[in-house]
């Protein structure tokens, strides 16, 4: 799935629970007037159960877990009224969910619904809540099945239900279905949620519809210019679509307005300049811009002057053919780095400048500190020793390179040519 796009589950906190006495009042509006389900008769006759149920549900709404459990659990375990049991289970589901126990909440709701005694409005509200909880628990197919049943039996369509469906479809990699569901959701309301467009953008991108994803990203940012998450999502989509100039323009506009507040934004902008430079005949101007962006981020205190930042600065200077400056950046990274990669980069550049003694010291330091491609490091060490006219040391280093599968062939060829194989 598309990296960099933050998709939200869109599951609200557990709604306030209806008390039994509220169910007994005439409703101003029937929420599911076309439901196919036959509404059952209520079987709650015990005054004690009714009082304990009302008090227990009030305790749930007030966040008094201990009191709620004390009142509701006996109803679940021993009430003769299935309706009272179902409402008590609803309350327990909310307690579980508020405690972060989504699986427990799902189990309680399923038990409540299975009793089959709720009035239609309550029954279908609980079914929809179940779909939300299943989505939150990453039971995506179950959430789809539940919302389909809710829609078929309740005969109701809402924007939120299609958004839930689109979210679950996206998580399952069903991108055309996700696009259709989110599009339907947006058609049913004049106030779509921003997260719906995030899912739609990601679905477009994952299904190869990069132009649509980029157009939506640009439109969303235009509507929410001050939202950093919208900016990040838009840039991620444009990068995925290889629309680097557009992504650069977005980030530069935000930088000019002082709206780049995260280190990753500065890093992404610098990398975008480097990528764009690779596609041009002269990468130096873009490499210089990358350096300027990184230095600006450091100067504003947003970007940390750590090893990774200095290595990226060094790469930018190197691509821009400013070797001395690149070596300077790499040297700043060396004492901050946890491995020898920065030292190896600096050593390689010094070797290219025929500064063999300095190169040797840094390459050896890199090897001692640890590098990913050890064979390459030993080959550089051998070249440094050769430049210093130390043939035995060069041969010894090249023999080390010959032990690495990555460089074995080249190292053996070198040794063969020197007669030291």
XYZ file of C-alpha atoms in Angstrom:
421
model
C 0.000 0.000 0.000
C 1.043 3.557 -0.569
C 3.687 4.631 1.894
C 3.454 8.000 3.556
C -0.292 8.381 3.470
C -1.906 8.332 6.893
C -5.228 6.575 6.686
C -7.557 6.793 9.671
C -9.997 4.110 10.676
C -12.733 6.628 11.294
C -14.182 4.752 14.272
C -15.766 7.132 16.710
C -15.746 6.637 20.443
C -18.522 4.471 21.768
C -21.804 6.402 21.506
C -23.932 7.280 24.492
C -26.219 4.421 25.432
C -29.980 4.586 25.455
C -31.655 3.891 28.777
C -34.624 1.538 28.932
C -36.970 4.352 29.861
C -35.845 6.229 26.750
C -36.869 3.283 24.579
C -40.338 3.402 26.119
C -40.913 7.014 25.015
C -42.504 7.747 21.646
C -39.771 8.342 19.074
C -39.898 11.521 17.030
C -38.307 9.798 14.070
C -38.052 6.168 13.063
C -34.482 5.641 11.926
C -35.116 2.473 9.915
C -38.662 2.826 8.566
C -38.109 0.418 5.667
C -36.332 -2.341 7.564
C -37.197 -5.899 6.538
C -36.770 -7.163 10.103
C -39.976 -7.685 12.085
C -39.716 -5.713 15.280
C -40.009 -8.001 18.324
C -42.075 -7.388 21.422
C -40.207 -6.290 24.511
C -40.147 -8.728 27.439
C -38.863 -6.500 30.241
C -41.343 -6.507 33.120
C -39.112 -6.535 36.211
C -39.015 -3.123 37.876
C -35.736 -4.070 39.580
C -34.101 -5.083 36.325
C -35.328 -1.903 34.668
C -33.877 0.291 37.430
C -30.536 -1.547 37.530
C -30.331 -1.431 33.756
C -30.966 2.314 33.603
C -28.494 2.995 36.419
C -25.918 0.706 34.827
C -26.151 2.354 31.411
C -25.965 5.770 33.032
C -22.776 4.611 34.791
C -21.327 3.559 31.421
C -22.091 6.971 29.941
C -20.515 8.635 32.985
C -17.369 6.493 32.784
C -17.977 4.711 36.107
C -16.772 1.259 35.076
C -16.960 -0.396 38.492
C -20.557 0.658 39.099
C -21.578 -0.265 35.565
C -20.143 -3.768 35.817
C -21.698 -4.269 39.251
C -25.152 -3.447 37.890
C -24.995 -4.910 34.360
C -23.226 -8.246 34.831
C -25.979 -9.736 37.072
C -28.541 -8.798 34.411
C -26.493 -10.570 31.728
C -26.068 -13.635 33.920
C -29.503 -13.982 35.443
C -32.255 -11.755 34.045
C -35.298 -13.511 32.634
C -35.624 -10.684 30.100
C -33.609 -11.172 26.920
C -34.150 -7.508 26.160
C -32.532 -6.502 29.452
C -29.649 -8.881 28.732
C -29.163 -7.413 25.268
C -29.045 -3.817 26.562
C -26.669 -4.836 29.356
C -24.391 -6.517 26.806
C -24.449 -3.311 24.791
C -23.248 -1.466 27.871
C -20.501 -4.024 28.489
C -19.407 -3.695 24.864
C -18.899 0.016 25.405
C -16.863 -0.651 28.555
C -14.633 -3.091 26.674
C -14.131 -0.666 23.813
C -13.296 2.236 26.120
C -10.680 -0.006 27.787
C -9.090 -0.742 24.412
C -10.428 -4.307 24.393
C -11.932 -4.240 20.913
C -12.240 -8.012 20.660
C -14.179 -8.084 23.925
C -16.439 -5.309 22.641
C -17.093 -7.252 19.443
C -17.948 -10.424 21.333
C -20.384 -8.559 23.612
C -22.111 -6.877 20.669
C -22.425 -10.167 18.813
C -24.056 -11.754 21.864
C -26.410 -8.787 22.180
C -27.459 -8.936 18.537
C -27.831 -12.720 18.608
C -30.551 -12.431 21.245
C -32.657 -10.774 18.542
C -34.892 -8.825 20.913
C -33.883 -5.211 20.271
C -36.251 -2.701 18.639
C -35.183 -2.067 15.064
C -33.578 1.302 15.690
C -31.411 -0.062 18.521
C -30.720 -3.337 16.700
C -29.414 -1.701 13.549
C -27.465 0.938 15.442
C -25.675 -1.857 17.300
C -25.048 -3.722 14.055
C -23.417 -0.647 12.576
C -21.371 -0.206 15.751
C -20.225 -3.818 15.341
C -18.974 -3.044 11.824
C -17.014 -0.067 13.197
C -15.450 -2.189 15.935
C -14.523 -4.894 13.417
C -12.821 -2.299 11.251
C -10.904 -1.008 14.277
C -9.828 -4.592 15.055
C -8.598 -5.056 11.468
C -11.315 -7.629 10.752
C -11.869 -6.014 7.377
C -13.872 -8.724 5.626
C -16.054 -9.161 8.701
C -16.687 -5.397 8.727
C -17.715 -5.553 5.063
C -20.051 -8.465 5.722
C -21.643 -6.692 8.685
C -22.218 -3.404 6.889
C -23.670 -5.282 3.899
C -26.127 -7.058 6.216
C -26.920 -3.763 7.963
C -27.669 -2.106 4.634
C -29.676 -5.023 3.213
C -31.875 -5.572 6.262
C -32.093 -2.003 7.518
C -32.742 -0.643 4.028
C -30.632 2.398 4.743
C -27.741 4.067 2.928
C -25.487 6.632 4.539
C -22.303 8.366 3.507
C -20.493 7.063 6.586
C -21.405 3.449 5.825
C -19.944 3.688 2.327
C -16.833 5.361 3.753
C -16.456 2.457 6.176
C -16.854 0.057 3.272
C -14.262 1.917 1.210
C -11.808 1.895 4.110
C -12.151 -1.873 4.559
C -11.866 -2.470 0.800
C -8.659 -0.428 0.691
C -7.154 -2.401 3.573
C -7.891 -5.608 1.686
C -6.266 -4.286 -1.478
C -9.611 -4.103 -3.298
C -8.859 -0.716 -4.849
C -11.598 -0.486 -7.521
C -14.194 -1.379 -4.882
C -12.709 1.188 -2.490
C -12.874 3.884 -5.168
C -16.514 3.057 -5.904
C -17.485 3.064 -2.220
C -15.751 6.360 -1.364
C -17.170 7.999 -4.489
C -20.631 6.869 -3.385
C -20.019 8.201 0.130
C -19.047 11.618 -1.226
C -22.181 11.708 -3.378
C -24.402 11.306 -0.300
C -23.187 14.332 1.652
C -22.047 17.888 1.128
C -19.580 17.547 4.023
C -17.237 14.656 3.186
C -14.537 13.804 5.702
C -10.918 14.594 4.729
C -9.947 10.980 5.467
C -12.235 9.799 2.667
C -10.112 11.602 0.106
C -7.005 10.075 1.658
C -8.407 6.614 0.989
C -9.499 7.646 -2.481
C -6.073 9.102 -3.296
C -4.294 6.004 -2.063
C -6.655 3.729 -3.994
C -6.089 5.696 -7.195
C -2.329 5.502 -6.696
C -2.298 1.791 -5.864
C -4.448 0.971 -8.903
C -2.165 2.872 -11.273
C -4.408 5.912 -11.719
C -1.620 8.332 -10.844
C -3.079 11.326 -12.650
C -6.345 11.072 -10.727
C -4.449 10.650 -7.463
C -2.295 13.705 -8.176
C -5.290 15.822 -9.204
C -7.127 14.910 -6.021
C -4.043 15.594 -3.914
C -3.674 19.064 -5.412
C -7.367 19.794 -4.947
C -7.334 18.650 -1.333
C -4.335 20.824 -0.504
C -6.020 23.820 -2.116
C -8.982 23.301 0.200
C -6.797 22.718 3.290
C -3.608 24.762 2.753
C -2.745 24.929 6.453
C -3.103 21.218 7.247
C 0.366 19.573 7.458
C -1.086 16.078 7.092
C -2.838 17.049 3.866
C 0.440 18.497 2.582
C 2.347 15.316 3.449
C -0.268 13.114 1.807
C -0.342 15.261 -1.319
C 3.436 15.186 -1.641
C 3.512 11.414 -1.103
C 0.955 10.891 -3.864
C 2.809 13.171 -6.271
C 6.066 11.357 -5.552
C 4.348 8.033 -6.156
C 3.135 9.398 -9.488
C 6.676 10.610 -10.331
C 5.383 14.175 -10.563
C 8.491 15.594 -8.932
C 8.252 19.224 -10.122
C 4.697 19.467 -8.766
C 5.770 17.980 -5.422
C 8.714 20.402 -5.235
C 6.409 23.323 -5.986
C 4.066 22.276 -3.171
C 6.832 21.976 -0.613
C 8.585 25.169 -1.697
C 5.339 27.111 -1.413
C 4.889 25.759 2.120
C 8.533 26.558 2.960
C 8.146 30.131 1.762
C 5.088 30.491 3.985
C 6.945 29.053 6.983
C 4.746 25.952 7.070
C 7.402 23.250 6.942
C 7.518 22.116 10.539
C 8.833 18.550 10.241
C 12.325 17.308 9.490
C 10.950 14.756 7.026
C 9.502 17.567 4.916
C 12.915 19.180 4.484
C 14.522 15.812 3.756
C 11.841 14.946 1.197
C 12.259 18.292 -0.539
C 16.032 17.849 -0.728
C 15.651 14.316 -2.104
C 13.140 15.540 -4.672
C 15.694 18.041 -5.946
C 18.315 15.297 -6.203
C 15.927 12.952 -8.030
C 14.930 15.712 -10.432
C 18.587 16.538 -11.016
C 19.326 12.970 -12.056
C 16.808 13.345 -14.871
C 18.485 16.497 -16.218
C 21.634 16.998 -18.269
C 23.192 19.022 -15.438
C 22.317 17.853 -11.914
C 24.471 20.493 -10.214
C 21.832 23.285 -9.899
C 19.304 20.963 -8.261
C 22.009 19.478 -6.039
C 22.834 22.992 -4.840
C 19.159 23.608 -4.093
C 19.070 20.386 -2.076
C 21.998 21.648 0.019
C 20.289 24.996 0.558
C 17.071 23.291 1.699
C 18.917 21.116 4.218
C 20.972 24.029 5.556
C 17.771 26.059 5.870
C 16.145 23.262 7.872
C 19.149 23.079 10.198
C 19.224 26.846 10.571
C 15.563 26.953 11.564
C 16.050 24.210 14.133
C 13.623 21.858 12.387
C 16.211 19.504 10.914
C 18.691 17.906 13.289
C 22.363 18.239 12.318
C 22.913 14.508 12.727
C 24.912 11.952 10.741
C 22.096 11.222 8.283
C 21.613 14.908 7.511
C 25.317 15.525 6.952
C 25.593 12.442 4.728
C 22.700 13.740 2.608
C 24.415 17.121 2.444
C 27.603 15.381 1.385
C 25.801 13.476 -1.338
C 24.235 16.710 -2.575
C 27.608 18.446 -2.749
C 29.160 15.397 -4.422
C 26.443 15.300 -7.095
C 27.060 19.006 -7.612
C 30.792 18.258 -8.203
C 31.828 20.235 -5.137
C 34.200 17.587 -3.810
C 35.844 19.656 -1.078
C 32.476 20.620 0.348
C 31.234 17.035 0.144
C 34.291 15.826 2.088
C 33.625 18.536 4.671
C 30.043 17.370 5.176
C 31.088 13.724 5.421
C 33.730 14.653 7.990
C 31.016 16.299 10.084
C 28.985 13.094 9.892
C 31.840 10.777 10.924
C 31.906 11.455 14.703
C 28.089 11.375 14.840
C 27.653 8.144 12.854
C 27.118 4.709 14.365
C 28.922 3.024 11.448
C 31.725 3.745 9.009
C 29.711 4.670 5.934
C 30.396 8.417 6.153
C 34.128 7.791 6.613
C 34.118 5.470 3.619
C 32.433 8.097 1.446
C 34.971 10.703 2.483
C 37.848 8.280 1.935
C 36.650 7.424 -1.561
C 36.523 11.113 -2.516
C 39.984 11.739 -1.066
C 41.268 8.816 -3.085
C 39.798 10.375 -6.230
C 41.799 13.503 -5.362
C 44.984 11.407 -5.012
C 45.195 12.215 -1.321
C 46.283 8.689 -0.510
C 47.413 9.087 3.075
C 44.199 10.814 4.192
C 42.112 8.355 2.194
C 43.868 5.395 3.803
C 43.169 6.675 7.300
C 39.483 7.239 6.686
C 38.925 3.957 4.840
C 40.626 2.021 7.629
C 38.491 3.917 10.154
C 35.403 2.969 8.143
C 36.361 -0.711 8.144
C 37.026 -0.658 11.886
C 33.687 1.021 12.592
C 31.738 -1.271 10.262
C 30.494 -0.877 6.703
C 27.858 -2.679 4.679
C 30.089 -3.485 1.701
C 33.336 -4.567 3.329
C 34.872 -5.873 0.100
C 34.506 -2.474 -1.548
C 36.154 -0.830 1.475
C 39.151 -3.175 1.259
C 39.519 -2.457 -2.448
C 39.626 1.264 -1.664
C 42.172 0.569 1.057
C 44.272 -1.386 -1.428
C 44.154 1.506 -3.906
C 45.233 3.907 -1.163
C 48.171 1.681 -0.241
C 49.125 1.352 -3.892
C 49.098 5.137 -4.208
C 51.467 5.265 -1.241
C 53.753 2.756 -3.015
C 53.134 0.161 -0.295
C 52.632 -2.904 -2.493
C 52.630 -5.554 0.290
C 49.901 -3.656 2.176
C 47.926 -3.191 -1.030
C 48.099 -6.934 -1.749
C 47.051 -7.760 1.818
C 44.007 -5.459 1.539
C 43.077 -6.859 -1.861
C 43.225 -10.403 -0.499
C 40.671 -9.300 2.088
C 38.493 -7.962 -0.724
C 38.798 -11.326 -2.483
C 37.060 -12.961 0.503
C 33.882 -10.949 -0.095
C 31.576 -12.486 -2.749
C 30.641 -9.007 -3.980
C 34.208 -8.077 -4.885
C 35.881 -11.483 -5.185
C 36.106 -11.538 -8.995
C 37.562 -8.037 -9.344
C 39.965 -8.540 -6.458
C 41.280 -11.844 -7.809
C 41.737 -10.296 -11.232
C 43.765 -7.474 -9.662
C 45.848 -9.952 -7.683
C 46.427 -12.050 -10.777
C 47.634 -9.064 -12.757
C 50.061 -8.125 -9.999
C 51.306 -11.689 -9.722
C 50.170 -11.988 -6.116
C 47.193 -14.312 -6.491
